[in-house]
C-alpha cells in the first residue's frame, strides 16, 4: 500500500496552515521507494492496524506526469479506504493518468484512468477532465465526500440496489417554463399565452397589474383564454389570482359565467388550498342570487368541508354572507328575498344540527358553530342553541367544545345562560369545574356574562365549601382555588367583577388571612 504526495510551492501555504493536524495525517516509514519526477512515495510500517499490508498495484509513471496529494482524516481511515479500493476489481493495475499541470482540489477523490474498461468509449467527462463513476457521491463536502466515494466501491450489488431505491424516492426536477413577458407589454401582446404566463409568479403579477388599467377588449381577451384553461388556473398558486381579478374587474356577464363554471366543482374546490380562495372571492363579487345558488351546491358536502382545513373557511363564509343578506332583506321588508336566502342556508344548518356534538368538539367544526351563533337570524339560531344545550355537559370539559359554550353565553338567550349556570353550580360543582383546564374558562365567562345573582351564588360556593389539601388538612375552597394552576384565574375574575359589598370583603379577608401560605406557593411555582 502506497501514498504518493505532491510537492508544489503553491500548496505550501495550505500545508503550513494545517499545522500539526497535517503532520498527523501523513504516513512516514521505511523503506521508502525512490521519487519519480517530483513524486515521493511512502509506505506505512507493518501495514494496516486491522490486518496485513494490502497487495500493491503496479504503478507506472512518466517524467512529465504530475503528482497528486490526497488528504485523510487519520491513519485508520486511510488504511480502510485503500483496502476497499484495492479490493475492487476495476481498480487493479490501473495506470496513472496525465491530467496536465493541475492538482485536484482539497478533499477531491482520486479519479480512475480514462482508459479503464469500466468506462465505455465516448463516456462524458466532468469539468475536471476525468470521469466520475455513477455510484460516486459529490465531493463538495470535502474529505468526507472522498470517504463516501471510496467506501462505495466495494459494496457490489448491495450498492446498486440501494442506489436504485434512492433513485426511486428522488423527484425529477420540474422543467422551468419559458415565459417571455415584461412589464411594458400590453395584454394583447401576450394573446394566446395568457394561461401559461398566469401560472408564472412574475407573469401573474404583470397580468393583474395590466388588468387594473386595461380596456374592455383586453379584459375580454384575458377572460376568454382564462375560461378555456380555468381548470389549470383555479387551484394554481399564481393562476388563481387571475380568476380573482376577473371576478373583481369583469363585467356582470363575465362574473355570471365564472359562477356557473364553479357550480360543478364547488365542494372539491372548497377543499383545495387555492381553489377555496376563488370560491370565497366569488361569494363577495357575484350577485346575491348567484351567491345563494352557488352556496346551495354545497348541500350534502357540508360535513366533508367542515372537516377540511380549507373547506371549513368556505362554510364559515357561506354562513356569514347569507345571514347578512337575509338580515338586509328583512330590514328592507322583502320577506320573499329573505326566505330565498334562508332556504339556501337551511341545508348547511340542518347538517350541522344533526352532528352538533361532534362538530362542536372538532377543531374546524367548532368555528362554523360559532359563526352561526354570531350571525344567523333567530329561526336558524334557535335550532343551534337548542341542540347545544342538549349536550352542554359533554362540551364543558372539551378543548374545543368549551368555546362553543362560551359563545352561547355571549350570543344566546337568557334561558341558555340559566341552563349553563345550573350545570356548573349543581352539587357545589363550581370548585371542580374551576380546577379543570377547559371548564374553568366557562366558569370565568359565567362570572362575566351572568347576572348579579348568578355571580353571587358562584362566589358563595367558593366561600362556603372546603377542600382537603395534600397534607389531608382542611382549607377554604377560595384558598385552595388560589393555589391551583387554573382555578386561580376564576378567583381573580371574581374579584374583578364582584360589586363592592359584604361578599367581596369576605373573599378578600379569606385570602389575606392565608397570605403567607399563598406567597410561599407562588414563590415555589415561580422557581
XYZ file of C-alpha atoms in Angstrom:
527
model
C 0.000 0.000 0.000
C 1.436 3.343 -1.071
C 0.873 7.026 -0.525
C 2.164 9.492 -3.064
C 2.497 13.141 -2.105
C 2.561 16.169 -4.374
C 5.091 18.872 -3.524
C 4.373 22.263 -5.056
C 5.206 25.733 -3.725
C 1.645 26.968 -4.260
C 0.339 24.381 -1.793
C 2.889 25.165 0.889
C 0.615 27.769 2.443
C -2.209 25.263 2.798
C 0.069 22.665 4.390
C 1.523 25.207 6.790
C -1.948 26.270 7.919
C -2.839 22.694 8.742
C -0.010 22.636 11.312
C 0.164 19.618 13.499
C -3.017 18.209 12.001
C -1.343 17.912 8.579
C 1.602 16.109 10.152
C -0.694 13.587 11.829
C -2.381 12.769 8.523
C 0.895 11.904 6.714
C 2.418 8.436 6.870
C 6.109 8.067 7.486
C 8.027 4.863 7.385
C 10.839 2.952 5.820
C 11.847 1.702 3.436
C 10.561 4.382 1.026
C 10.680 3.892 -2.726
C 12.616 6.427 -4.761
C 10.754 9.502 -6.046
C 9.977 9.799 -9.728
C 9.532 13.214 -11.388
C 8.835 15.037 -8.147
C 6.570 12.298 -6.761
C 7.592 10.908 -3.359
C 6.226 7.541 -2.275
C 5.895 6.405 1.328
C 4.769 3.101 2.835
C 3.497 2.563 6.389
C 5.374 0.270 8.703
C 3.730 -3.023 9.443
C 0.737 -2.381 7.168
C -2.750 -1.670 8.429
C -3.724 -1.757 12.110
C -6.540 -4.062 11.054
C -4.551 -6.700 9.172
C -1.739 -7.373 6.743
C -0.386 -4.999 4.182
C -2.721 -4.784 1.195
C -1.341 -6.004 -2.162
C 0.449 -3.258 -4.020
C -0.641 -2.313 -7.539
C 1.764 -1.966 -10.434
C 2.336 1.790 -10.557
C 3.988 3.273 -13.632
C 4.876 6.883 -14.229
C 6.470 9.038 -16.894
C 8.680 12.025 -16.356
C 6.072 14.548 -17.492
C 3.229 13.286 -15.296
C 2.116 15.463 -12.341
C 1.951 14.287 -8.769
C -1.181 14.091 -6.663
C -1.996 14.600 -2.996
C -4.917 13.098 -1.097
C -5.521 14.393 2.485
C -7.053 11.989 5.010
C -8.656 12.401 8.376
C -6.478 9.881 10.203
C -4.397 6.772 9.688
C -7.180 4.248 10.313
C -9.459 5.917 7.781
C -6.687 5.912 5.181
C -5.964 2.219 5.629
C -9.660 1.318 5.443
C -10.287 3.325 2.299
C -7.294 1.974 0.397
C -8.156 -1.609 1.351
C -11.637 -1.151 -0.086
C -10.202 0.488 -3.156
C -7.786 -2.310 -3.856
C -10.471 -4.962 -3.375
C -12.466 -3.541 -6.252
C -11.785 -5.389 -9.487
C -11.828 -2.287 -11.628
C -9.016 -0.737 -9.619
C -6.464 -3.495 -10.143
C -3.379 -2.378 -12.070
C -4.813 0.927 -13.222
C -2.435 3.369 -14.863
C -1.592 6.822 -13.606
C -3.273 9.293 -15.998
C -1.849 12.500 -17.372
C -4.069 15.413 -16.498
C -1.963 18.500 -17.142
C -0.373 20.907 -14.734
C -3.002 20.988 -12.001
C -3.934 19.020 -8.897
C -7.422 18.135 -7.638
C -8.960 20.482 -5.115
C -8.747 19.752 -1.411
C -10.711 16.641 -0.483
C -11.423 15.553 -4.092
C -11.324 11.751 -4.676
C -8.742 10.125 -6.910
C -10.098 9.812 -10.454
C -9.829 6.497 -12.286
C -7.935 6.288 -15.548
C -9.892 7.171 -18.670
C -8.790 4.002 -20.386
C -10.278 1.776 -17.696
C -12.712 -0.748 -19.095
C -15.456 0.353 -16.724
C -15.908 3.463 -18.861
C -17.082 2.880 -22.435
C -15.697 4.963 -25.311
C -17.356 8.331 -25.682
C -18.382 8.483 -21.998
C -18.902 12.053 -20.800
C -16.247 13.566 -18.546
C -16.895 16.144 -15.874
C -15.408 19.615 -15.747
C -12.241 18.383 -14.016
C -11.340 16.372 -17.106
C -11.992 12.895 -15.766
C -14.888 10.526 -15.462
C -16.984 10.069 -12.363
C -18.332 6.671 -11.503
C -22.163 6.716 -11.392
C -22.085 5.497 -7.788
C -19.775 8.266 -6.603
C -21.234 10.937 -4.375
C -20.427 14.586 -4.823
C -17.194 15.573 -3.107
C -18.397 19.096 -2.326
C -18.373 18.283 1.373
C -14.570 17.938 1.404
C -12.730 14.884 2.613
C -15.969 13.281 3.843
C -17.063 13.167 0.193
C -13.900 11.241 -0.670
C -14.562 8.835 2.181
C -18.067 8.092 0.972
C -16.878 7.728 -2.628
C -14.133 5.234 -1.838
C -16.256 3.222 0.578
C -18.920 2.834 -2.059
C -16.567 0.986 -4.424
C -16.524 -2.305 -2.526
C -20.226 -2.789 -1.905
C -21.099 -4.515 -5.167
C -24.734 -5.448 -5.788
C -25.939 -4.077 -2.465
C -24.671 -0.676 -3.502
C -26.565 -0.862 -6.789
C -29.782 -1.899 -5.057
C -29.600 0.925 -2.537
C -28.887 3.387 -5.335
C -31.933 2.124 -7.175
C -34.116 2.565 -4.113
C -32.855 6.084 -3.548
C -33.352 6.868 -7.204
C -36.992 5.879 -6.945
C -37.517 8.232 -4.000
C -35.921 11.232 -5.694
C -38.253 13.527 -7.559
C -37.374 14.539 -11.067
C -36.699 18.265 -11.411
C -39.582 20.172 -12.913
C -38.698 21.789 -16.191
C -38.832 25.554 -15.995
C -41.405 27.357 -18.125
C -40.065 29.858 -20.600
C -42.177 32.987 -20.203
C -41.409 35.935 -22.434
C -43.223 38.800 -20.763
C -42.200 42.098 -19.263
C -43.954 44.947 -17.502
C -44.003 47.077 -20.649
C -46.052 44.635 -22.714
C -49.773 45.067 -23.237
C -52.253 42.267 -22.725
C -52.795 41.963 -26.478
C -49.084 41.181 -26.893
C -49.448 38.032 -24.784
C -52.553 36.827 -26.564
C -52.536 33.053 -26.872
C -50.206 32.675 -23.874
C -52.335 34.055 -21.034
C -52.793 30.760 -19.179
C -49.115 29.844 -19.458
C -47.944 33.264 -18.279
C -50.578 33.396 -15.497
C -49.005 30.315 -13.917
C -45.695 32.116 -13.552
C -45.095 34.293 -10.491
C -43.914 37.387 -12.336
C -46.295 36.782 -15.236
C -49.295 36.568 -12.922
C -48.315 39.827 -11.251
C -47.931 41.609 -14.601
C -51.342 40.401 -15.842
C -53.010 41.599 -12.637
C -51.378 44.998 -12.943
C -52.387 45.338 -16.599
C -55.965 44.226 -15.892
C -56.344 47.093 -13.431
C -55.810 49.607 -16.293
C -56.978 47.503 -19.241
C -59.719 48.444 -21.647
C -62.752 46.279 -22.358
C -61.178 44.423 -25.294
C -58.114 43.426 -23.250
C -60.237 42.210 -20.344
C -62.388 40.217 -22.766
C -59.335 38.616 -24.347
C -57.911 37.570 -20.959
C -61.328 36.318 -19.856
C -61.794 34.166 -22.982
C -58.401 32.497 -22.592
C -58.804 32.077 -18.831
C -62.115 30.300 -19.260
C -60.530 27.846 -21.712
C -57.872 26.983 -19.109
C -59.865 27.606 -15.938
C -59.154 24.123 -14.561
C -55.424 24.882 -14.748
C -55.816 28.234 -13.011
C -58.319 27.839 -10.189
C -56.006 25.868 -7.902
C -52.687 27.174 -9.205
C -50.515 29.071 -6.748
C -50.345 32.074 -9.098
C -53.079 31.435 -11.628
C -55.871 31.661 -9.045
C -55.179 35.380 -8.668
C -56.116 35.960 -12.317
C -59.558 34.429 -11.753
C -59.988 36.524 -8.613
C -59.026 39.636 -10.578
C -61.526 38.812 -13.319
C -64.245 38.369 -10.675
C -63.324 41.783 -9.341
C -62.936 43.709 -12.622
C -65.026 41.724 -15.081
C -68.486 42.617 -16.312
C -71.612 41.159 -14.731
C -71.890 38.662 -17.577
C -68.306 37.523 -17.052
C -68.916 37.068 -13.338
C -72.073 35.060 -14.010
C -70.223 32.752 -16.431
C -67.443 32.141 -13.892
C -70.046 31.480 -11.190
C -71.813 28.873 -13.311
C -68.498 27.207 -14.103
C -67.758 26.931 -10.382
C -71.085 25.206 -9.683
C -69.930 21.775 -10.823
C -66.813 21.770 -8.637
C -67.769 23.811 -5.581
C -67.149 21.087 -2.999
C -63.846 19.875 -4.449
C -62.569 23.419 -4.975
C -63.520 24.299 -1.410
C -61.130 21.647 -0.130
C -58.195 22.955 -2.210
C -55.610 25.396 -0.923
C -56.086 27.993 -3.662
C -59.437 26.869 -5.031
C -61.148 27.781 -1.749
C -59.916 31.349 -2.190
C -61.523 31.604 -5.616
C -64.813 30.333 -4.141
C -64.716 32.867 -1.309
C -63.865 35.659 -3.752
C -66.888 34.657 -5.827
C -69.093 34.975 -2.719
C -68.077 38.612 -2.460
C -68.283 39.547 -6.165
C -71.234 37.647 -7.682
C -74.791 38.918 -7.491
C -76.707 37.950 -4.362
C -78.868 35.374 -6.086
C -75.851 33.821 -7.823
C -74.107 33.582 -4.449
C -77.115 31.840 -2.904
C -77.283 29.392 -5.815
C -73.551 28.676 -5.563
C -73.766 28.008 -1.825
C -76.741 25.711 -2.306
C -74.482 23.370 -4.336
C -72.664 22.517 -1.095
C -75.692 20.544 0.075
C -74.596 17.052 1.100
C -70.936 18.052 1.369
C -71.091 20.279 4.442
C -69.512 17.762 6.817
C -66.816 16.988 4.277
C -65.923 20.672 4.049
C -66.098 21.250 7.801
C -63.558 18.513 8.451
C -61.201 20.007 5.875
C -58.648 22.676 6.741
C -59.602 24.698 3.646
C -63.261 23.818 3.241
C -64.243 24.986 6.727
C -63.434 28.564 5.695
C -65.861 28.288 2.783
C -68.644 27.097 5.120
C -67.927 29.922 7.569
C -68.040 32.444 4.727
C -71.293 30.940 3.460
C -72.927 31.281 6.871
C -71.701 34.850 7.308
C -72.683 36.195 3.902
C -76.091 34.501 3.590
C -77.068 35.584 7.096
C -76.059 39.141 6.257
C -78.142 39.078 3.058
C -81.153 37.670 4.900
C -80.960 40.360 7.603
C -80.673 43.094 4.972
C -83.675 41.750 3.045
C -85.732 41.541 6.244
C -84.829 45.104 7.193
C -85.906 46.256 3.722
C -89.235 44.458 4.105
C -88.535 41.959 1.322
C -89.724 38.770 3.008
C -89.590 36.732 -0.198
C -85.928 37.502 -0.779
C -85.184 36.840 2.902
C -86.842 33.429 2.638
C -84.835 32.674 -0.508
C -81.548 33.354 1.285
C -82.589 31.384 4.357
C -83.650 28.488 2.144
C -80.154 28.392 0.626
C -78.619 28.335 4.112
C -81.006 25.763 5.623
C -79.185 22.685 4.191
C -75.967 23.807 5.907
C -77.738 24.450 9.219
C -79.552 21.107 9.120
C -76.363 19.101 8.522
C -74.614 20.913 11.367
C -77.512 20.367 13.786
C -77.512 16.621 13.088
C -73.828 16.408 14.093
C -73.701 19.274 16.584
C -71.836 17.413 19.355
C -69.106 16.033 17.098
C -68.671 19.317 15.241
C -68.567 21.361 18.452
C -65.701 19.155 19.648
C -63.815 19.412 16.348
C -61.060 21.984 15.756
C -62.658 23.186 12.491
C -66.298 22.355 13.135
C -66.485 24.457 16.301
C -65.684 27.538 14.218
C -68.710 27.083 11.971
C -70.958 26.564 15.013
C -69.717 29.838 16.495
C -70.325 31.681 13.200
C -73.948 30.511 13.270
C -74.375 31.819 16.816
C -72.834 35.153 15.825
C -74.586 35.843 12.503
C -77.670 33.700 11.898
C -81.185 35.055 12.259
C -83.428 33.773 15.005
C -85.126 30.695 13.485
C -81.817 29.111 12.485
C -80.024 30.325 15.579
C -82.683 28.729 17.776
C -82.060 25.321 16.183
C -78.371 25.502 17.040
C -78.905 26.804 20.593
C -81.367 24.043 21.455
C -79.030 21.338 20.126
C -76.028 22.750 22.041
C -77.869 22.961 25.375
C -78.869 19.317 24.983
C -75.181 18.232 25.061
C -73.582 21.050 27.060
C -72.299 18.750 29.824
C -70.033 16.972 27.324
C -68.835 20.250 25.843
C -67.887 21.979 29.111
C -64.665 19.990 29.572
C -63.758 19.642 25.893
C -60.795 21.542 24.464
C -62.937 22.911 21.611
C -66.450 22.465 22.968
C -65.838 24.916 25.811
C -65.501 27.734 23.255
C -68.923 26.876 21.858
C -70.427 27.026 25.355
C -68.758 30.392 25.970
C -70.221 31.663 22.689
C -73.673 30.548 23.862
C -73.199 32.665 26.995
C -72.279 35.617 24.756
C -74.838 35.282 21.955
C -77.507 33.028 23.440
C -80.790 33.635 25.205
C -81.202 34.189 28.928
C -82.667 30.703 29.214
C -79.456 29.316 27.729
C -77.333 31.137 30.318
C -79.568 29.834 33.094
C -79.148 26.264 31.839
C -75.365 26.556 31.768
C -75.368 28.161 35.232
C -77.288 25.217 36.643
C -74.782 22.794 35.100
C -71.731 24.371 36.730
C -73.271 25.023 40.164
C -75.261 21.827 40.792
C -73.959 19.877 43.827
C -71.358 22.597 44.521
C -69.545 21.781 41.259
C -68.014 25.251 40.857
C -64.781 24.194 42.579
C -64.495 21.023 40.478
C -65.068 22.833 37.186
C -62.776 25.703 38.186
C -59.857 23.302 38.658
C -60.356 21.774 35.223
C -58.407 23.444 32.421
C -61.207 23.786 29.845
C -64.216 24.132 32.140
C -62.542 26.927 34.120
C -62.924 29.112 31.017
C -66.688 28.595 31.141
C -66.835 29.482 34.857
C -64.948 32.716 34.152
C -67.329 33.543 31.281
C -70.285 32.841 33.573
C -68.929 35.312 36.161
C -68.539 37.996 33.490
C -71.738 37.414 31.486
C -74.155 36.177 34.154
C -76.373 38.454 36.167
C -75.522 39.709 39.675
C -77.496 36.935 41.375
C -75.613 34.222 39.463
C -72.225 35.786 40.304
C -73.060 35.913 43.988
C -74.083 32.248 44.047
C -70.821 31.179 42.410
C -68.712 33.209 44.880
C -70.748 31.962 47.818
C -69.815 28.381 46.934
C -66.162 29.434 46.939
C -66.584 30.837 50.482
C -68.753 28.110 51.979
C -67.008 24.990 50.655
C -63.835 23.401 51.999
C -61.158 21.318 50.311
C -58.609 18.815 51.577
C -55.023 19.665 50.669
C -52.116 17.290 50.018
C -51.422 17.023 53.751
C -55.008 15.919 54.462
C -55.743 19.246 56.091
C -58.964 21.151 55.508
C -58.764 24.600 53.951
C -61.133 27.114 52.425
C -62.154 26.459 48.825
C -61.153 30.026 47.908
C -57.625 29.424 49.221
C -57.404 26.021 47.529
C -58.536 27.527 44.233
C -55.996 30.343 44.547
C -53.193 27.770 44.676
C -54.496 25.852 41.656
C -52.992 26.409 38.184
C -56.414 27.021 36.581
C -58.804 27.916 39.410
C -56.708 30.917 40.444
C -57.943 32.714 37.307
C -61.532 32.163 38.457
C -60.709 33.801 41.804
C -59.107 36.774 40.037
C -62.141 37.191 37.777
C -64.461 37.034 40.786
C -62.515 39.837 42.495
C -62.743 41.916 39.302
C -66.484 41.560 38.637
C -67.913 41.465 42.161
C -69.711 44.603 43.274
C -68.438 46.283 46.394
C -70.144 44.865 49.444
C -70.082 42.235 52.146
C -69.339 39.261 49.882
C -66.393 40.931 48.178
C -64.924 41.972 51.547
C -65.360 38.444 52.878
C -63.447 36.979 49.892
C -60.609 39.487 50.386
C -60.464 38.718 54.103
C -60.248 34.964 53.431
C -57.339 35.409 51.066
C -55.479 37.894 53.275
C -55.692 35.577 56.291
C -53.741 32.976 54.256
C -51.430 35.451 52.553
C -48.182 33.882 53.832
C -49.165 30.448 52.522
C -50.246 31.857 49.168
C -46.974 33.798 48.795
C -44.906 30.687 49.539
C -46.839 28.687 46.944
C -46.375 31.497 44.426
C -42.622 31.548 45.067
C -42.379 27.796 44.582
C -44.300 27.968 41.299
C -42.094 30.804 40.039
C -38.836 28.932 40.745
